[in-house]
PDB file of C-alpha atoms in Angstrom:
ATOM      1  CA  MET Y   1      -1.304  15.987   7.457  1.00  0.00           C
ATOM      2  CA  SER Y   2      -3.413  12.851   7.573  1.00  0.00           C
ATOM      3  CA  ARG Y   3      -1.714   9.487   7.845  1.00  0.00           C
ATOM      4  CA  VAL Y   4      -3.998   7.711   5.375  1.00  0.00           C
ATOM      5  CA  SER Y   5      -5.605   8.902   2.138  1.00  0.00           C
ATOM      6  CA  ILE Y   6      -7.761   6.939  -0.284  1.00  0.00           C
ATOM      7  CA  GLN Y   7      -8.100   8.938  -3.480  1.00  0.00           C
ATOM      8  CA  THR Y   8      -8.669   8.835  -7.219  1.00  0.00           C
ATOM      9  CA  GLN Y   9      -6.104  11.525  -8.061  1.00  0.00           C
ATOM     10  CA  ASP Y  10      -2.399  10.840  -8.509  1.00  0.00           C
ATOM     11  CA  PHE Y  11       0.146  11.888  -5.891  1.00  0.00           C
ATOM     12  CA  ASP Y  12       3.548  13.577  -6.057  1.00  0.00           C
ATOM     13  CA  VAL Y  13       6.144  11.569  -4.149  1.00  0.00           C
ATOM     14  CA  SER Y  14       8.488  14.538  -3.570  1.00  0.00           C
ATOM     15  CA  THR Y  15       5.684  16.662  -2.145  1.00  0.00           C
ATOM     16  CA  GLU Y  16       4.488  13.863   0.137  1.00  0.00           C
ATOM     17  CA  LEU Y  17       7.987  13.097   1.459  1.00  0.00           C
ATOM     18  CA  ALA Y  18       8.759  16.768   2.054  1.00  0.00           C
ATOM     19  CA  ALA Y  19       5.537  17.184   4.030  1.00  0.00           C
ATOM     20  CA  LEU Y  20       6.178  14.005   6.039  1.00  0.00           C
ATOM     21  CA  ARG Y  21       9.570  15.143   7.267  1.00  0.00           C
ATOM     22  CA  ALA Y  22       8.944  18.909   7.355  1.00  0.00           C
ATOM     23  CA  GLY Y  23      10.453  20.593  10.379  1.00  0.00           C
ATOM     24  CA  ASP Y  24      11.317  17.380  12.215  1.00  0.00           C
ATOM     25  CA  GLY Y  25      15.006  17.560  13.065  1.00  0.00           C
ATOM     26  CA  ARG Y  26      14.927  14.055  14.550  1.00  0.00           C
ATOM     27  CA  VAL Y  27      14.479  12.474  11.113  1.00  0.00           C
ATOM     28  CA  GLY Y  28      17.580  10.688   9.904  1.00  0.00           C
ATOM     29  CA  ALA Y  29      15.853   8.279   7.551  1.00  0.00           C
ATOM     30  CA  VAL Y  30      12.990   8.425   5.085  1.00  0.00           C
ATOM     31  CA  CYS Y  31      11.891   5.273   3.324  1.00  0.00           C
ATOM     32  CA  CYS Y  32       9.152   4.956   0.754  1.00  0.00           C
ATOM     33  CA  PHE Y  33       7.605   2.428  -1.566  1.00  0.00           C
ATOM     34  CA  VAL Y  34       5.616   3.305  -4.670  1.00  0.00           C
ATOM     35  CA  GLY Y  35       3.535   0.606  -6.335  1.00  0.00           C
ATOM     36  CA  THR Y  36       2.501   0.958  -9.966  1.00  0.00           C
ATOM     37  CA  VAL Y  37       0.154  -0.812 -12.372  1.00  0.00           C
ATOM     38  CA  ARG Y  38       2.012  -3.511 -14.310  1.00  0.00           C
ATOM     39  CA  GLU Y  39       1.332  -3.848 -18.022  1.00  0.00           C
ATOM     40  CA  ARG Y  40       1.419  -7.640 -17.763  1.00  0.00           C
ATOM     41  CA  SER Y  41      -0.110  -9.936 -15.158  1.00  0.00           C
ATOM     42  CA  GLU Y  42      -0.147 -13.717 -15.191  1.00  0.00           C
ATOM     43  CA  GLY Y  43       1.167 -13.627 -18.751  1.00  0.00           C
ATOM     44  CA  ALA Y  44      -1.574 -11.369 -20.111  1.00  0.00           C
ATOM     45  CA  HIS Y  45      -1.456  -7.752 -21.222  1.00  0.00           C
ATOM     46  CA  VAL Y  46      -3.278  -5.466 -18.791  1.00  0.00           C
ATOM     47  CA  ALA Y  47      -5.168  -2.613 -20.433  1.00  0.00           C
ATOM     48  CA  SER Y  48      -6.353  -1.178 -17.109  1.00  0.00           C
ATOM     49  CA  MET Y  49      -6.920  -1.961 -13.469  1.00  0.00           C
ATOM     50  CA  GLU Y  50      -9.944  -0.854 -11.493  1.00  0.00           C
ATOM     51  CA  LEU Y  51      -9.722  -0.667  -7.707  1.00  0.00           C
ATOM     52  CA  GLU Y  52     -12.780  -0.592  -5.463  1.00  0.00           C
ATOM     53  CA  HIS Y  53     -13.113  -0.169  -1.703  1.00  0.00           C
ATOM     54  CA  TYR Y  54     -15.616   0.480   1.078  1.00  0.00           C
ATOM     55  CA  PRO Y  55     -15.223   4.145   2.106  1.00  0.00           C
ATOM     56  CA  GLY Y  56     -14.713   4.478   5.826  1.00  0.00           C
ATOM     57  CA  MET Y  57     -13.944   0.802   6.377  1.00  0.00           C
ATOM     58  CA  THR Y  58     -10.818   0.924   4.218  1.00  0.00           C
ATOM     59  CA  GLU Y  59      -9.399   3.990   5.955  1.00  0.00           C
ATOM     60  CA  LYS Y  60     -10.120   2.482   9.385  1.00  0.00           C
ATOM     61  CA  SER Y  61      -8.371  -0.753   8.414  1.00  0.00           C
ATOM     62  CA  ILE Y  62      -5.275   1.054   7.139  1.00  0.00           C
ATOM     63  CA  GLU Y  63      -5.206   3.337  10.216  1.00  0.00           C
ATOM     64  CA  ALA Y  64      -5.076   0.172  12.345  1.00  0.00           C
ATOM     65  CA  MET Y  65      -2.123  -1.027  10.234  1.00  0.00           C
ATOM     66  CA  VAL Y  66      -0.349   2.275  10.824  1.00  0.00           C
ATOM     67  CA  ASP Y  67      -0.992   1.974  14.577  1.00  0.00           C
ATOM     68  CA  GLU Y  68       0.527  -1.525  14.490  1.00  0.00           C
ATOM     69  CA  ALA Y  69       3.619  -0.231  12.645  1.00  0.00           C
ATOM     70  CA  LEU Y  70       4.024   2.593  15.181  1.00  0.00           C
ATOM     71  CA  ALA Y  71       3.840   0.035  18.016  1.00  0.00           C
ATOM     72  CA  ARG Y  72       6.447  -2.227  16.391  1.00  0.00           C
ATOM     73  CA  PHE Y  73       8.946   0.315  15.078  1.00  0.00           C
ATOM     74  CA  ASP Y  74      10.433   3.576  16.362  1.00  0.00           C
ATOM     75  CA  LEU Y  75       8.872   5.877  13.778  1.00  0.00           C
ATOM     76  CA  TYR Y  76       8.275   9.619  13.649  1.00  0.00           C
ATOM     77  CA  GLY Y  77       5.855   9.784  10.750  1.00  0.00           C
ATOM     78  CA  VAL Y  78       3.820   7.558   8.442  1.00  0.00           C
ATOM     79  CA  ARG Y  79       1.981   8.370   5.232  1.00  0.00           C
ATOM     80  CA  VAL Y  80      -0.076   5.877   3.209  1.00  0.00           C
ATOM     81  CA  ILE Y  81      -1.855   6.860   0.018  1.00  0.00           C
ATOM     82  CA  HIS Y  82      -3.845   4.314  -1.967  1.00  0.00           C
ATOM     83  CA  ARG Y  83      -5.592   5.167  -5.186  1.00  0.00           C
ATOM     84  CA  VAL Y  84      -8.931   3.786  -6.312  1.00  0.00           C
ATOM     85  CA  GLY Y  85     -10.835   3.968  -9.571  1.00  0.00           C
ATOM     86  CA  LEU Y  86      -9.651   3.197 -13.080  1.00  0.00           C
ATOM     87  CA  LEU Y  87      -5.868   3.151 -13.571  1.00  0.00           C
ATOM     88  CA  ALA Y  88      -3.706   2.504 -16.625  1.00  0.00           C
ATOM     89  CA  PRO Y  89      -0.393   0.621 -16.787  1.00  0.00           C
ATOM     90  CA  HIS Y  90       2.527   2.575 -15.295  1.00  0.00           C
ATOM     91  CA  GLU Y  91       0.252   4.730 -13.114  1.00  0.00           C
ATOM     92  CA  GLN Y  92       0.984   4.945  -9.401  1.00  0.00           C
ATOM     93  CA  ILE Y  93      -1.316   2.948  -7.132  1.00  0.00           C
ATOM     94  CA  VAL Y  94       0.152   3.181  -3.651  1.00  0.00           C
ATOM     95  CA  LEU Y  95       2.638   5.158  -1.590  1.00  0.00           C
ATOM     96  CA  VAL Y  96       3.918   4.005   1.778  1.00  0.00           C
ATOM     97  CA  ALA Y  97       6.369   6.398   3.422  1.00  0.00           C
ATOM     98  CA  VAL Y  98       7.865   6.433   6.906  1.00  0.00           C
ATOM     99  CA  THR Y  99      10.390   8.507   8.839  1.00  0.00           C
ATOM    100  CA  SER Y 100      12.628   7.466  11.704  1.00  0.00           C
ATOM    101  CA  ALA Y 101      16.016   8.204  13.220  1.00  0.00           C
ATOM    102  CA  HIS Y 102      17.743   5.329  11.433  1.00  0.00           C
ATOM    103  CA  ARG Y 103      17.368   3.456   8.145  1.00  0.00           C
ATOM    104  CA  GLY Y 104      16.778   0.014   9.667  1.00  0.00           C
ATOM    105  CA  GLU Y 105      13.529   1.028  11.338  1.00  0.00           C
ATOM    106  CA  SER Y 106      12.366   2.831   8.206  1.00  0.00           C
ATOM    107  CA  PHE Y 107      13.121  -0.057   5.851  1.00  0.00           C
ATOM    108  CA  GLN Y 108      11.432  -2.594   8.122  1.00  0.00           C
ATOM    109  CA  ALA Y 109       8.365  -0.447   8.796  1.00  0.00           C
ATOM    110  CA  CYS Y 110       7.856   0.340   5.113  1.00  0.00           C
ATOM    111  CA  GLU Y 111       8.091  -3.339   4.191  1.00  0.00           C
ATOM    112  CA  PHE Y 112       5.820  -4.324   7.091  1.00  0.00           C
ATOM    113  CA  LEU Y 113       3.152  -1.844   5.996  1.00  0.00           C
ATOM    114  CA  MET Y 114       3.265  -3.012   2.369  1.00  0.00           C
ATOM    115  CA  ASP Y 115       3.027  -6.676   3.405  1.00  0.00           C
ATOM    116  CA  TYR Y 116       0.058  -5.766   5.592  1.00  0.00           C
ATOM    117  CA  LEU Y 117      -1.608  -3.678   2.854  1.00  0.00           C
ATOM    118  CA  LYS Y 118      -1.304  -6.448   0.257  1.00  0.00           C
ATOM    119  CA  THR Y 119      -3.177  -8.947   2.408  1.00  0.00           C
ATOM    120  CA  GLN Y 120      -5.369  -7.068   4.873  1.00  0.00           C
ATOM    121  CA  ALA Y 121      -6.552  -3.830   3.271  1.00  0.00           C
ATOM    122  CA  PRO Y 122     -10.093  -4.162   1.888  1.00  0.00           C
ATOM    123  CA  PHE Y 123      -9.507  -3.390  -1.785  1.00  0.00           C
ATOM    124  CA  TRP Y 124     -10.891  -5.263  -4.762  1.00  0.00           C
ATOM    125  CA  LYS Y 125      -8.899  -5.181  -7.990  1.00  0.00           C
ATOM    126  CA  LYS Y 126     -10.191  -5.986 -11.449  1.00  0.00           C
ATOM    127  CA  GLU Y 127      -7.891  -6.175 -14.475  1.00  0.00           C
ATOM    128  CA  GLN Y 128      -9.014  -5.640 -18.053  1.00  0.00           C
ATOM    129  CA  THR Y 129      -7.161  -8.017 -20.393  1.00  0.00           C
ATOM    130  CA  PRO Y 130      -7.629  -8.970 -24.066  1.00  0.00           C
ATOM    131  CA  THR Y 131      -9.729 -11.938 -22.926  1.00  0.00           C
ATOM    132  CA  GLY Y 132     -11.974  -9.837 -20.671  1.00  0.00           C
ATOM    133  CA  ALA Y 133     -12.126  -8.638 -17.089  1.00  0.00           C
ATOM    134  CA  ARG Y 134     -10.830 -10.690 -14.171  1.00  0.00           C
ATOM    135  CA  TRP Y 135     -10.716 -10.131 -10.434  1.00  0.00           C
ATOM    136  CA  VAL Y 136      -7.231 -10.277  -8.929  1.00  0.00           C
ATOM    137  CA  ASP Y 137      -6.969 -12.811  -6.117  1.00  0.00           C
ATOM    138  CA  ALA Y 138      -4.555 -12.549  -3.220  1.00  0.00           C
ATOM    139  CA  ARG Y 139      -1.256 -14.297  -3.867  1.00  0.00           C
ATOM    140  CA  GLU Y 140       0.075 -16.982  -1.571  1.00  0.00           C
ATOM    141  CA  SER Y 141       3.448 -15.194  -1.588  1.00  0.00           C
ATOM    142  CA  ASP Y 142       1.770 -12.134  -0.017  1.00  0.00           C
ATOM    143  CA  ASP Y 143       0.444 -14.285   2.841  1.00  0.00           C
ATOM    144  CA  VAL Y 144       3.923 -15.761   3.342  1.00  0.00           C
ATOM    145  CA  ALA Y 145       5.423 -12.252   3.468  1.00  0.00           C
ATOM    146  CA  LEU Y 146       2.914 -11.229   6.135  1.00  0.00           C
ATOM    147  CA  ALA Y 147       3.539 -14.388   8.158  1.00  0.00           C
ATOM    148  CA  ARG Y 148       7.185 -13.486   8.719  1.00  0.00           C
ATOM    149  CA  TRP Y 149       5.915 -10.590  10.867  1.00  0.00           C
ATOM    150  CA  GLY Y 150       3.988 -13.075  13.020  1.00  0.00           C
ATOM    151  CA  ILE Y 151       0.634 -12.194  11.460  1.00  0.00           C
ATOM    152  CA  ARG Y 152      -1.682 -14.656   9.796  1.00  0.00           C
ATOM    153  CA  ALA Y 153      -3.658 -13.311   6.860  1.00  0.00           C
ATOM    154  CA  ALA Y 154      -7.367 -13.065   7.573  1.00  0.00           C
ATOM    155  CA  PRO Y 155      -9.631 -14.253   4.776  1.00  0.00           C
ATOM    156  CA  MET Y 156     -11.129 -11.380   2.817  1.00  0.00           C
ATOM    157  CA  ALA Y 157     -14.413 -11.195   1.001  1.00  0.00           C
ATOM    158  CA  GLY Y 158     -14.238 -10.287  -2.617  1.00  0.00           C
TER     159      GLY Y 158
END
């Protein structure tokens, strides 16, 4: 099972979690986060969201994030899936799942990976609203969340 997948197709959370912990008797905790497309953003209705990335570069960047999480936390397994392409409101965008012996490590690692993904993964998001398309900029709150892990957000092109 690969640690990182960038894909257009949806994912099944139950299947992914079962595969992540399969046969590992050490696992006492599984934590996951699923991000979905909101139907409203900055006060406007969102008809769709389109996500773009650079194949190869994106996977390498996320693999480095996973390596950092494994160095910081006592984890047994990590799975990150990020979708790209055209998505509608309520569709799943991202899955971050981790396994460990205890819940504390799993909760922290899952949150760490999401904070890292929100600021450092090379994705470009465009929302379609009633007033037209707009690119989604990084939020200052995401940079603040990353900073609590002792990491400063690197500027991203976009």
